[in-house]
Structures are given as structure tokens and as C-alpha cells.
Coordinates of C-alpha atoms in Angstrom, one line a residue:
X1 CA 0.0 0.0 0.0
X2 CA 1.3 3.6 -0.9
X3 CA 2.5 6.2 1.9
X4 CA -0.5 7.9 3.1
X5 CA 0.8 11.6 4.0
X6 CA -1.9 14.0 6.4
X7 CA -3.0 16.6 4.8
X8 CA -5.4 19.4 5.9
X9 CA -6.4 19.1 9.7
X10 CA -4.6 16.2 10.6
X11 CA -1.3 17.6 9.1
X12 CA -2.3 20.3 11.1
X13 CA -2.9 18.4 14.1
X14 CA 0.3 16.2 13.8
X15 CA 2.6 19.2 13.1
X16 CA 1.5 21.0 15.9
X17 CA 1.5 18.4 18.7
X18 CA -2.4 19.0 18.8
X19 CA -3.6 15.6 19.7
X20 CA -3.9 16.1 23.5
X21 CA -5.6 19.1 22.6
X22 CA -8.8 18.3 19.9
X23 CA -10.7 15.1 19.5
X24 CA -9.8 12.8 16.6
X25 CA -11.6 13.7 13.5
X26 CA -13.6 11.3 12.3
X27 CA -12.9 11.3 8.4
X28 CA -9.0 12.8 8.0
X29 CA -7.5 13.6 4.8
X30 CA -4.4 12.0 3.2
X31 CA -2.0 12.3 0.1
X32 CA -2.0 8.7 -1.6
X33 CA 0.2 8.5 -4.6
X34 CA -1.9 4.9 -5.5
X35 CA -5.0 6.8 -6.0
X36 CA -6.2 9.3 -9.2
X37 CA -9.1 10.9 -7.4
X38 CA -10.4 11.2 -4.2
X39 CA -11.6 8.2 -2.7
X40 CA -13.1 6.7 0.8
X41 CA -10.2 4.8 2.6
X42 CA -10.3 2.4 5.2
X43 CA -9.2 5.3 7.3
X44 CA -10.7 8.7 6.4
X45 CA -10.5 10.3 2.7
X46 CA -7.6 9.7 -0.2
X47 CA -6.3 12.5 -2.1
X48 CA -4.4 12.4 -5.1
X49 CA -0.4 13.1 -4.2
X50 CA -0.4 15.5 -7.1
X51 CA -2.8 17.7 -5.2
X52 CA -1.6 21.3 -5.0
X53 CA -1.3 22.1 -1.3
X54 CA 1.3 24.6 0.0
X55 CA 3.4 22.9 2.8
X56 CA 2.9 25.7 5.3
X57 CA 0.7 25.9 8.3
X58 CA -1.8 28.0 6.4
X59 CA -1.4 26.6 3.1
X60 CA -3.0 23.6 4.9
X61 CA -5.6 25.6 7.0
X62 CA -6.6 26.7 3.0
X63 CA -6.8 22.9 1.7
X64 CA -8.9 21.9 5.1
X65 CA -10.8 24.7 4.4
X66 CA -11.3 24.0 0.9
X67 CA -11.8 20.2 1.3
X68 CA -13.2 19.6 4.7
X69 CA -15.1 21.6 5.6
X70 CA -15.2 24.3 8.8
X71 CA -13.8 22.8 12.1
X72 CA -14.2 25.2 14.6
X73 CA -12.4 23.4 17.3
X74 CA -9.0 22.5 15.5
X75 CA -9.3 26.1 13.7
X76 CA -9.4 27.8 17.2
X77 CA -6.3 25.6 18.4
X78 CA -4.0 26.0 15.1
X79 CA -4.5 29.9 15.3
X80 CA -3.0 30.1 18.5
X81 CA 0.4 28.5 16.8
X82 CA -0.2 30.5 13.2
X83 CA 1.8 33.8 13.5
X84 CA 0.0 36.7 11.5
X85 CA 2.5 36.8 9.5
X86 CA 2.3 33.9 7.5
X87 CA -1.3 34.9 7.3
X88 CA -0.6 38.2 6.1
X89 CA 1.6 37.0 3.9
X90 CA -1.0 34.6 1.7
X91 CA -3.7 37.5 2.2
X92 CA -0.9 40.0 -0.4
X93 CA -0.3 37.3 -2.6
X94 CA -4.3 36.4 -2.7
X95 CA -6.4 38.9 -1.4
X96 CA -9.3 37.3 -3.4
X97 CA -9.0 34.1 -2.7
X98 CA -12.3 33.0 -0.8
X99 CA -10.6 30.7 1.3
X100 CA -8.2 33.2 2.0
X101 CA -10.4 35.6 2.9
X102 CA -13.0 32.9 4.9
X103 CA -9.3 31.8 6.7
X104 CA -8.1 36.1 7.4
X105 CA -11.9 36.4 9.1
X106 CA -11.9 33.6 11.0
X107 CA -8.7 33.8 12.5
X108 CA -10.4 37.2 13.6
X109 CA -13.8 35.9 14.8
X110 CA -11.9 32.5 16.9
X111 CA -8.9 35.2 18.2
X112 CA -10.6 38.4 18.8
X113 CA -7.3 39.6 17.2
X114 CA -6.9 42.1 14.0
X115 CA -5.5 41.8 10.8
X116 CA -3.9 44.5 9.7
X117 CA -4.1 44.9 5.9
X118 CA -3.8 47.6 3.5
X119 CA -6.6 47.1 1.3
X120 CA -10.0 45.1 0.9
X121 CA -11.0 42.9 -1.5
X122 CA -13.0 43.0 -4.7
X123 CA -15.7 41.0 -5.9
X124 CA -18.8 39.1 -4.6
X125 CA -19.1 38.7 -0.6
X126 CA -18.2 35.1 0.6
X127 CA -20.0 32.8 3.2
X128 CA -17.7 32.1 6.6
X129 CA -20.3 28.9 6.4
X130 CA -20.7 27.3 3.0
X131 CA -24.6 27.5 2.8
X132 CA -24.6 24.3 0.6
X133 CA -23.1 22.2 3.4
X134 CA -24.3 23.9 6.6
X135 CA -27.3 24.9 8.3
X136 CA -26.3 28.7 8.8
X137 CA -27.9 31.9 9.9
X138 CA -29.7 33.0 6.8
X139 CA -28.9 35.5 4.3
X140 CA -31.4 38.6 6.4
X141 CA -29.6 37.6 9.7
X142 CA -26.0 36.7 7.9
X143 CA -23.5 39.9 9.0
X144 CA -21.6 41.7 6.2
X145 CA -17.9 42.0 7.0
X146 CA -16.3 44.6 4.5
X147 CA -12.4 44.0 5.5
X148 CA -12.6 40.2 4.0
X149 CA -15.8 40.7 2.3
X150 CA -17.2 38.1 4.2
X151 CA -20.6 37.1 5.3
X152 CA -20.3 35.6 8.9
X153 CA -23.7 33.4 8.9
X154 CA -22.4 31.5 12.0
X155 CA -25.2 30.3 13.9
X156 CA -23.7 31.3 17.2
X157 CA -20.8 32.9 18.6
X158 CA -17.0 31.9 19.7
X159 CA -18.4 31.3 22.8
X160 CA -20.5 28.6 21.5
X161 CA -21.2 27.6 18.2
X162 CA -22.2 23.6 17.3
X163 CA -22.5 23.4 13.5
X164 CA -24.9 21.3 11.4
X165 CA -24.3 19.7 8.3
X166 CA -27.1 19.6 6.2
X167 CA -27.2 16.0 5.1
X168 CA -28.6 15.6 9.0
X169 CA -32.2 16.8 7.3
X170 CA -31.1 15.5 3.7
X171 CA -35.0 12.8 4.0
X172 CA -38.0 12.7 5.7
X173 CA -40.5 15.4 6.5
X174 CA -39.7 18.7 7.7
X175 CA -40.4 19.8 11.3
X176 CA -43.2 21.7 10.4
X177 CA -45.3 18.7 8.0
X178 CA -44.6 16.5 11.5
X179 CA -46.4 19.8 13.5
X180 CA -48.8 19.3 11.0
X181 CA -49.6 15.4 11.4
X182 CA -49.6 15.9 15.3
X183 CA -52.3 18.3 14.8
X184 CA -54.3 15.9 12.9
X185 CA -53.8 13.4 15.3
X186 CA -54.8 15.4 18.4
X187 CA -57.8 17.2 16.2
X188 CA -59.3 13.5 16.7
X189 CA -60.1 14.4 20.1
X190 CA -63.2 16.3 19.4
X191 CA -64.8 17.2 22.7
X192 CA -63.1 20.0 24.6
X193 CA -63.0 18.7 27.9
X194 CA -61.2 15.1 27.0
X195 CA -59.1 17.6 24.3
X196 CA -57.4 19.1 27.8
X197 CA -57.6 16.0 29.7
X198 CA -55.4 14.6 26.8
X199 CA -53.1 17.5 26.8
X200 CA -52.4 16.8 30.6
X201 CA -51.9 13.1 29.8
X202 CA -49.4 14.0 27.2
X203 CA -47.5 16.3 29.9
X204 CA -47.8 13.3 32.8
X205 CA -46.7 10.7 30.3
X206 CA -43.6 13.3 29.0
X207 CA -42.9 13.6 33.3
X208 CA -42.5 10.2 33.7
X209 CA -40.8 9.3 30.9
X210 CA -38.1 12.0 31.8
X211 CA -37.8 11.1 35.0
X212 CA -37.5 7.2 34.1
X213 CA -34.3 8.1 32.0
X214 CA -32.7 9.1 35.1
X215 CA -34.0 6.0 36.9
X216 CA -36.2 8.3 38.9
X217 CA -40.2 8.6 39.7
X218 CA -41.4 12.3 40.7
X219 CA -42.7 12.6 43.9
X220 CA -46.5 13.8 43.6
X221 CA -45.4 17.2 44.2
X222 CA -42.3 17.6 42.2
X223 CA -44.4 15.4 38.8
X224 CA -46.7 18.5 39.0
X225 CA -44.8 21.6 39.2
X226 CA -42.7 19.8 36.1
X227 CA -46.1 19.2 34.3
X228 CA -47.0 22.8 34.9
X229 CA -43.8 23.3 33.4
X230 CA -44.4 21.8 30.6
X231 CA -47.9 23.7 30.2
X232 CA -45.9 26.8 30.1
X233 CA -42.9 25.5 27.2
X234 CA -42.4 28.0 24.5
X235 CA -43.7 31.3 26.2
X236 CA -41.9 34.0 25.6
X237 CA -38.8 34.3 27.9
X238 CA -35.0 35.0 27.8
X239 CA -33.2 32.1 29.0
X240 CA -31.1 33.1 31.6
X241 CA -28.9 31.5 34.6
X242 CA -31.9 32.2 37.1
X243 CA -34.3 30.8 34.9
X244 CA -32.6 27.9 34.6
X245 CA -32.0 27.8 38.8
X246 CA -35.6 28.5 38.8
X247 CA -36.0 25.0 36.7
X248 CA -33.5 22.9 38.4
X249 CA -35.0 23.4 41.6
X250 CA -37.9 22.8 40.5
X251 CA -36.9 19.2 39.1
X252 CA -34.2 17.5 41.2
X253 CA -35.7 14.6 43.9
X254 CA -33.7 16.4 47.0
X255 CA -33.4 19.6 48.5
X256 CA -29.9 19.5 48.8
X257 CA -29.0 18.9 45.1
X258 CA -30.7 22.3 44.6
X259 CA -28.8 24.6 42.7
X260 CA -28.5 28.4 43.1
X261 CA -26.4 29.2 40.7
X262 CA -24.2 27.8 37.9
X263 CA -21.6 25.1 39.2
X264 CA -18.3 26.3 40.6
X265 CA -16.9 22.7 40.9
X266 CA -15.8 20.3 39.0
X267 CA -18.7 17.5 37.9
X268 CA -18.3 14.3 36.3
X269 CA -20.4 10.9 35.1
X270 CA -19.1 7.8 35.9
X271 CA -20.4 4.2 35.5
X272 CA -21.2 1.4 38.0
X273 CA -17.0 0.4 38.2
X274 CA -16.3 3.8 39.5
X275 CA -15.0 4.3 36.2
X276 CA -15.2 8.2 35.0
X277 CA -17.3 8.3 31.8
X278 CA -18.0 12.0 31.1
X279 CA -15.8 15.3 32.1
X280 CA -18.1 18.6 32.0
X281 CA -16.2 21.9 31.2
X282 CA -14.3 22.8 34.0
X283 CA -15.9 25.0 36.9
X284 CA -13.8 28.2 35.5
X285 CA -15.0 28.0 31.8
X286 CA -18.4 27.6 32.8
X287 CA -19.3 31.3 33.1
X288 CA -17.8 31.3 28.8
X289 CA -19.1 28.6 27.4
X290 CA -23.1 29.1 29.7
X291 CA -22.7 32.5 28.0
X292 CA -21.7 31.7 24.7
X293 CA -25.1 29.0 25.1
X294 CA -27.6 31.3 26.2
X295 CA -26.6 33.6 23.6
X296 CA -27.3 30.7 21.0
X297 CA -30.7 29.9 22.4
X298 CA -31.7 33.5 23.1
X299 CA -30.3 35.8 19.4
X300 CA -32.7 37.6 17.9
X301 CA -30.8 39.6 15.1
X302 CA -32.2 43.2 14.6
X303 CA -35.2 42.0 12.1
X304 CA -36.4 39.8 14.6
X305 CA -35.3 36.3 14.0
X306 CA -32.8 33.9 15.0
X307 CA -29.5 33.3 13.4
X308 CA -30.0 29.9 13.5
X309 CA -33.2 30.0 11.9
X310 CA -34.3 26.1 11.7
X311 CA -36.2 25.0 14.5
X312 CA -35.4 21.6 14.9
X313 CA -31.5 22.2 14.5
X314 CA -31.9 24.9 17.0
X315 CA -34.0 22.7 19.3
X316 CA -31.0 19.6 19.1
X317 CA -28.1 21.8 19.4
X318 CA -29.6 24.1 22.3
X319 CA -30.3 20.5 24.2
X320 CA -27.4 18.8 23.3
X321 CA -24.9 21.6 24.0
X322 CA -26.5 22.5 27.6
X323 CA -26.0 18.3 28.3
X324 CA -22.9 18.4 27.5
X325 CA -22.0 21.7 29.2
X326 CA -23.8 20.3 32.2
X327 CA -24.0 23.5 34.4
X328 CA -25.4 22.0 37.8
X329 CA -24.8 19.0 40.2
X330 CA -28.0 17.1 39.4
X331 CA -31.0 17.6 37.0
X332 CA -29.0 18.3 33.9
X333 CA -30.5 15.6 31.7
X334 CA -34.2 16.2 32.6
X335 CA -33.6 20.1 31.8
X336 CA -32.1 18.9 28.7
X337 CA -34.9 17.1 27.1
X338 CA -37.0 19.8 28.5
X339 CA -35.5 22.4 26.5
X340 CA -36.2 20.5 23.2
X341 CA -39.8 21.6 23.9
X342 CA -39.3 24.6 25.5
X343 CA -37.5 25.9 21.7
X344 CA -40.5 23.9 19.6
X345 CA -43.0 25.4 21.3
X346 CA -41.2 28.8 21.4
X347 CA -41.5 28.5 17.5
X348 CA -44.8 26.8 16.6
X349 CA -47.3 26.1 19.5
X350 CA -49.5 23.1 19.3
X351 CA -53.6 23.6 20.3
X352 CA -53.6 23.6 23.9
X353 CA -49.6 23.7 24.3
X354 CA -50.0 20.2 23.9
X355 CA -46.6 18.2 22.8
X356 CA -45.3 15.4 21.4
X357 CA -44.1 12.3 23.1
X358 CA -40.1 12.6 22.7
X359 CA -38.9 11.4 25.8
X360 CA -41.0 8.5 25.9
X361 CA -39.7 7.5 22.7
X362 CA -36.0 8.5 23.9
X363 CA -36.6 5.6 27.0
X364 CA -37.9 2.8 24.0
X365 CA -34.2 4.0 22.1
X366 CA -32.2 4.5 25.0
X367 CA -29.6 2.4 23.5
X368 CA -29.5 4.9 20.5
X369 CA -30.0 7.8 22.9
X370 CA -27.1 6.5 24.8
X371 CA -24.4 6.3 21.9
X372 CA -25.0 10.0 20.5
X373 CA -24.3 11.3 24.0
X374 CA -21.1 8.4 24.1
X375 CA -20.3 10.0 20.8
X376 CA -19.5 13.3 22.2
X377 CA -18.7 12.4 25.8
X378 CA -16.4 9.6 24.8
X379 CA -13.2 11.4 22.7
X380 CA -13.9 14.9 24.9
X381 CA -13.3 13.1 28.0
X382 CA -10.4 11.0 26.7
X383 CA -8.6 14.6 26.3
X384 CA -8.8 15.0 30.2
X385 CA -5.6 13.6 32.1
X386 CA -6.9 13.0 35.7
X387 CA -5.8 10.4 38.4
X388 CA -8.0 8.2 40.9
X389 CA -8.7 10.0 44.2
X390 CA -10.3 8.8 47.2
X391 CA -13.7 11.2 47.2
X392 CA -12.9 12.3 43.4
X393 CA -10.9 12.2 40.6
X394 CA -7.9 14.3 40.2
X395 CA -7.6 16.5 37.8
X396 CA -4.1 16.8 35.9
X397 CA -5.1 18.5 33.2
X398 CA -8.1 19.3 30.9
X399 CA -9.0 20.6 27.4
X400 CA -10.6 23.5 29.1
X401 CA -14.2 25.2 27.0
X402 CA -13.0 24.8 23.7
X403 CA -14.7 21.6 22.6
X404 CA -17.7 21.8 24.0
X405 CA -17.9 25.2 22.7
X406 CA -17.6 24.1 18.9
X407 CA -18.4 20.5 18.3
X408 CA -20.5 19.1 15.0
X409 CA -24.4 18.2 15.9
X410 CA -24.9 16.3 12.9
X411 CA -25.6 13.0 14.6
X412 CA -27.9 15.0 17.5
X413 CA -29.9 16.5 15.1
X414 CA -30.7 12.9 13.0
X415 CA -31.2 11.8 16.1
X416 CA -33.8 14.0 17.6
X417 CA -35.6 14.0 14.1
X418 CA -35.7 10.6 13.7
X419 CA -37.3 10.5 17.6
X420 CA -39.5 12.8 16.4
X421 CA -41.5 11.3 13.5
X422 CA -41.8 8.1 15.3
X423 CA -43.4 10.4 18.4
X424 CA -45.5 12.2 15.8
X425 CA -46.6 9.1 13.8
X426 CA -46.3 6.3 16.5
X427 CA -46.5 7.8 20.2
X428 CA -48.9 10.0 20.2
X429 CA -51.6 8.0 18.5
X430 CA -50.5 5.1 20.8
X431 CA -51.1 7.1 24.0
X432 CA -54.3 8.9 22.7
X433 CA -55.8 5.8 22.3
X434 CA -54.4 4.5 25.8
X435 CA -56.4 7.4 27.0
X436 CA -59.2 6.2 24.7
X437 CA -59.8 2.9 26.2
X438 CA -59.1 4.3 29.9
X439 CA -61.4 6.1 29.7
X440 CA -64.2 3.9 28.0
X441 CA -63.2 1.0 31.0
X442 CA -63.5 3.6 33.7
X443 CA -66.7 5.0 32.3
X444 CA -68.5 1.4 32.2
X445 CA -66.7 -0.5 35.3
X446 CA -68.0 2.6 37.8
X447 CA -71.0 2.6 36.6
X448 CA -71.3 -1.1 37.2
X449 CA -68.9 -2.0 40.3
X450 CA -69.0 -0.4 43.5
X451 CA -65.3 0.0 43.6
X452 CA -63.3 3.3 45.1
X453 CA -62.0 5.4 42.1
X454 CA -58.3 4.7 42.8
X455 CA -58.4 0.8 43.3
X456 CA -60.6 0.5 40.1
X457 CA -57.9 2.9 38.4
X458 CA -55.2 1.0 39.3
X459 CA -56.9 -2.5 38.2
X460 CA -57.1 -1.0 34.8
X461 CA -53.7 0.0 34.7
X462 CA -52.5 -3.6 35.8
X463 CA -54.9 -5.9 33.5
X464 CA -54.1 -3.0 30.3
X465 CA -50.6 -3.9 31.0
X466 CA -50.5 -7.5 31.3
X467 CA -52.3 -8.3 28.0
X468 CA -55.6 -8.2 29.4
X469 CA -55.2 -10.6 32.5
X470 CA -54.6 -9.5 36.5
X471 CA -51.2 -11.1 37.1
X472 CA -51.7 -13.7 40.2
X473 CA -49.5 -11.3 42.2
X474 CA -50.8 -8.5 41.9
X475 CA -55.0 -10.3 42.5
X476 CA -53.2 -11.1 46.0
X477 CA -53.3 -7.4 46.8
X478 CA -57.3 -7.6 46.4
X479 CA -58.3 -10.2 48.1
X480 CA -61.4 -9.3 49.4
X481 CA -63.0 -8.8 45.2
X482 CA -64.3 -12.0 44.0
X483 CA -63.6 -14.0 41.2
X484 CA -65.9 -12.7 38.9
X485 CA -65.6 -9.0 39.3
X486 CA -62.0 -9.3 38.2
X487 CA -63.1 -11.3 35.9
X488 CA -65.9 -8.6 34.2
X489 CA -62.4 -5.7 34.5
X490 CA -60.4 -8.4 32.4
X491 CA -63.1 -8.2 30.2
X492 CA -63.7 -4.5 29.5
X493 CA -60.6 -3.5 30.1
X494 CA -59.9 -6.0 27.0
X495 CA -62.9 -4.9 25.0
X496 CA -61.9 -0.8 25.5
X497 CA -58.3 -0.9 24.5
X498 CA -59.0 -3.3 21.7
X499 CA -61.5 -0.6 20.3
X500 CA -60.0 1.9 17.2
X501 CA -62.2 4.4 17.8
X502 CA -60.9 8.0 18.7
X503 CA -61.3 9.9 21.6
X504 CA -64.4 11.7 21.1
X505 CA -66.4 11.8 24.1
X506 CA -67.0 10.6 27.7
X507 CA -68.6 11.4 30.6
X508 CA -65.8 9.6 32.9
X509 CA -64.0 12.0 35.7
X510 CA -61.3 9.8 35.8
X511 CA -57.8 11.0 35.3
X512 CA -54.9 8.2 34.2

């Protein structure tokens, strides 16, 4: 096999001792002399060796650029070894070259630093973010830079800025067509009453499922004030570090795990061998990277609309980020999936704020759930250098903010779509009609048994979920019902949720 020679970002993070630094790419480029084109290789992409790349650190920042696309993180760590010079240098020997000019401006925008050049370019403006690959901040929100004659349609900031490809959205329906559909669906329900009983169920059943994640059930009190959360997703209000307090407490089981501020210590994950799975940002790049998050979530541009303009993108990378950023002790994860509502809704409100299923579907796929947060957590927190410790681990030395301020959502954002249409097309039609038949058994077994409301609640839940029949165990805790009651529950309860009919109407005053 020929010499494979890095090229691009991996030449760039070989030369520069970088690997302690940035997490592995996942597709790096190489010179192969064997091939005539560029191919897939067993090991990232194959470039011709005749490619035309100038052995320099920014002739290679130009070919990555170029070729690979925008990577915030190793951009941000190769600029703090480039010396203006050299980039000064290329800009008077090619001041129109777009990826000159795209490499000049965001050395500026990662930096803060300024290039001082004699003259600006001429000719068309140029997109920091190459529109055809990217979901960006559109063309209305994009901000003209004269000096490069750059556009920077970023969709957040250097403080935090996840980027998108587009391919994540490349099938299936958009967010709004699934809106749609789950509109349909709910429009079933066609009496008013049962339309906000089902909207409730839809907020208990998105409680639970939450909490289950965590291995968790809500106390009484605690599943409430997070349903009437949930009632209130979406309404206008800036996302701030007390409104996220205001949430955490709100969530978490114990009183002590409540939160009154951002973390100032150091969190991590680990699993059941005491082995550290996850590092968090440290404690002093918190107030940066919380910043650079709530700015994402939060930007309205002058004319009123976001910079990062598609919902759903928006909704996975707000979400995902503030998972990975992991501001408090406890609660992280249940805020988390909470957000991915709380920026739907804030776009596109269903009737009756109801919402969509998601984390009930998240708990059927937790295996898939699971591996996109290993596929960040996994290669960040291999860059931390840290040693046993009795009470925790010991920190040698960390990455600091800088990759979990830029990291690529591609694989949150298929993931959260794909969780959506099954929600939207499986879920919700699956729990309306649980609510369906509940509510048709309850209706006829309390108008024939002389049961208390709770007990004949509960039996309903037990013989719905065991196919029909009471499991022996659990007829041991009613002793005192005979045979043939249970018998005539078995039989409704069979006969209701076996029904298609839609929720249309009831006069039941139960509540599942």
C-alpha cells in the first residue's frame, strides 16, 4: 500500500502536537500517490499526491478549508500557533481568494485579534459557512464584513457555536409537515373537555418518561410543578442562569442537590465500576461557554429572527450543547430534554400547548440515545488527564471550553428527528388511544362495580398492561373482590383498549 501523507487538519494536528488538545476527526485527509481521485479509505479520505497544497501551516488551513469543511475546534487551536505573519503574507499574494479571505476572518472571529491589511478585496461577498453544506444563519440575519468581504452566517458565537451539516435533514418530512400530522392526530379528540384531559396526559406521560431516563419517579409534588412546566414551554422568555435555577429546583428529587447558581466545581459521570465516563467543562469555563449557550438559544438579530433560523437544528443543538455543558450537580439531563420543547413550542405552539411524546420514545431508544451522547462524551473526555482520588478524581489537566464550545451536531440532530416522527406518527396515536380505552373501561366499570376510584384505576392500569389478564401477584393485593368482578375488569378493560375508535367523548371524571 502507498504512503498515506496527512494533509489538511490532521497535518495540522500532527505538526502542531495538537492531539492532546482536539478530538480525533472522524474522516481525515491523506496524500496517496496509489490513487487518481479522491476516494473513501479504510481510514478517512484519499487524495491524489499531485494535489496542489502549500506545505505551510496556512497553506493547509486553506486545503482543510477548501476540502473539509469548517472545524471550529481545530481552527481555534491551530490559530494560537499560526503567526500573523504567515497569514498576512497569503492575504498579499491572494487577497481574493475565498478561502483566504474565509481563513483572514476567521482567525479574527476564533482570536478576537486584528488583521492589519492595506486594502479590501474586490468582488462578490463570501460565506464564513458554505450554505450548501451547513445549516447557517440565513442571508437577512448573515452579517456583512467589508475588510474580507465576508458574510459571517455562523449560527452562534466563539463562545458557542455547534455546527450542522445539512445531510442531517437531507430525508424525511420537515419539522413543520410533523407539527402538522400531530395536529391531525390530536384534532381527533373532538370534545373539549377530553381535548385538555389529553393534553395533561401528554404532559404526565412526557414527566415520567423523563424522570424514568434518570432511573427516577417524581414525587406527587415535584411530577406537578414539572407538568405545569411543561404547560408553560415555549412562552416568551430569555433564558437566563436564574431561569434555569428556577427549573433545576424545580426538578431535582432532594433539596440539597438544589442549585443556586451555575456550578463552581468540578462534575463528572461515571459508571457502576467507578469508572469516570463523562468530564463537564471545568468550573472556570463555565461562566464562557453558559454564556456563549444562552446567547445561541436566546439571538434575535435586529429583524427579529434567530441566526440559526431552523427549529429543529436549533432545538437539538440548544439541548445537546447545555447536556454536554452540564452547568449544575443534578438535573442536567431532565432540563435537557425539556429544552427540546421549550424551543418547539417557542416556534410553533400546538392547540392547547399540547406536545409530542419525545422522551417516551428517547426511553424505548435509549440504546441509541445513549451512543449519541457516548459519541461526544467519549473522545472529549479522553482529552482529560486526571488520576483516581479517594472522594474524586484528580484532575491533571483538561481541554478546558474549547470543545464543548464548537463541536459538530450532525448526529444529535438525526437523532432527535428521527425521535421525532416516530413520536408524531407512532407515540402520540398510541397514547391517545391509551387514553381512549381508559377512559371507556372507567366509564363502564363505575358505573357497574362499586369499587373506590383509585383501586378501580389502578386494576385497569394492571390488566391494560398484562395483556388483558390481572397477574396472580398483583390479584393477592385484592383479596377481598371476587372472582368474577376481576373477571368482568379483564373483560372491558380487554374490550376498551382493543377498540379503534378515537377519543371523542366521555362522561368519565377519571384522570390516568
Amino acid at each position: 500500500m502507498a504512503e498515506l501523507e496527512p494533509v489538511g487538519y490532521q497535518h495540522l494536528i500532527e505538526n502542531l502536537n495538537l492531539e492532546p488538545q482536539v478530538r480525533p476527526l472522524e474522516a481525515p485527509a491523506y496524500l496517496n500517490g496509489s490513487v487518481n481521485q479522491k476516494v473513501r479509505g479504510h481510514n478517512g479520505f484519499w487524495y491524489p499526491r499531485k494535489t496542489a497544497v502549500e506545505q505551510t501551516l496556512i497553506g493547509h488551513v486553506e486545503f482543510a478549508l477548501r476540502n473539509e469543511g469548517v472545524n471550529l475546534e481545530v481552527l481555534e487551536a491551530v490559530f494560537e500557533h499560526l503567526p500573523e505573519a504567515e497569514l498576512l503574507r497569503r492575504w498579499s499574494e491572494s487577497p481574493n481568494s475565498a478561502f483566504v479571505r474565509r481563513a483572514c476572518f476567521l482567525w479574527e472571529w476564533l482570536t478576537g485579534g486584528n488583521l492589519v491589511v492595506e486594502k479590501s478585496p474586490s468582488g462578490a461577498y463570501v460565506d464564513a459557512l458554505p450554505e450548501a453544506d451547513y445549516f447557517t444563519a440565513d442571508s437577512a440575519h448573515a452579517i456583512r464584513h467589508p475588510k474580507f468581504r465576508v458574510r459571517d452566517n455562523l449560527p452562534g458565537t466563539r463562545d458557542f457555536c455547534p455546527l450542522v451539516r445539512r445531510v442531517a435533514l437531507a430525508d424525511g418530512p420537515s419539522l413543520d409537515d410533523l407539527l402538522d400530522e400531530a395536529s391531525l392526530t390530536l384534532e381527533q379528540v373532538t370534545d373539549a373537555t377530553l381535548y385538555e384531559r389529553a393534553v395533561r396526559y401528554l404532559f404526565l406521560s412526557e414527566t415520567r418518561s423523563s424522570y424514568s431516563i434518570e432511573r427516577e419517579t417524581p414525587s406527587g409534588n415535584k411530577g406537578e410543578r414539572f407538568v405545569q412546566l411543561l404547560a408553560r414551554t415555549g412562552e416568551e422568555e430569555r433564558i437566563t442562569e436564574e431561569w434555569l435555577v428556577d427549573l433545576q429546583n424545580v426538578i431535582v428529587r432532594d433539596a440539597y442537590a438544589q442549585e443556586a447558581s451555575y456550578r463552581t466545581k468540578q462534575n463528572w459521570l461515571e459508571d457502576g465500576t467507578g469508572r469516570v465516563t463523562f468530564f463537564p467543562p471545568p468550573p472556570e469555563d463555565i461562566p464562557r461557554t453558559m454564556g456563549g449557550w444562552e446567547a445561541f438559544i436566546n439571538e434575535q438579530s435586529g429583524a427579529g429572527g434567530y441566526r440559526c433560523s431552523n427549529v429543529l437544528v436549533r432545538s437539538a443543538c440548544a439541548a445537546f450543547g447545555y447536556v454536554y455543558l452540564h452547568p449544575f450537580l443534578d438535573g442536567n439531563g431532565r432540563i435537557h430534554r425539556f429544552l427540546i420543547h421549550h424551543v418547539i413550542n417557542g416556534a410553533r405552539r400546538l392547540k392547547g400547548g399540547a406536545i409530542v411524546p419525545v422522551s417516551a420514545v428517547f426511553k424505548r431508544h435509549e440504546d441509541a440515545y445513549l451512543d449519541v451522547l457516548n459519541g461526544f462524551s467519549r473522545p472529549t473526555t479522553r482529552l482529560w488527564r486526571y488520576a483516581p482520588g479517594e472522594d474524586a478524581p484528580h484532575v491533571i489537566a483538561s481541554p478546558g471550553g474549547r470543545p464543548y464550545r464548537f463541536f459538530d451536531a450532525t448526529r444529535e440532530v438525526q437523532f432527535l428527528h428521527r425521535m421525532l416522527i416516530e413520536a408524531v406518527r407512532t407515540e402520540l396515536p398510541r397514547e391517545l388511544h391509551w387514553l381512549s380505552g381508559f377512559d371507556a373501561a372507567f366509564e363502564q366499570l363505575n358505573s357497574e362495580l362499586n369499587l373506590a376510584r383509585p383501586d378501580l384505576s389502578a386494576l385497569i392500569r394492571m390488566v391494560q398492561s398484562n395483556n388483558g389478564k390481572l397477574s396472580s401477584n398483583k390479584r393477592k393485593k385484592y383479596p377481598h373482590l371476587p372472582d368474577e368482578v376481576i373477571a368482568r375488569i379483564e373483560e372491558v378493560v380487554r374490550e376498551a383498549f382493543s377498540s379503534p375508535s378515537a377519543l371523542t367523548s366521555s362522561d368519565g371524571e377519571s384522570s390516568p
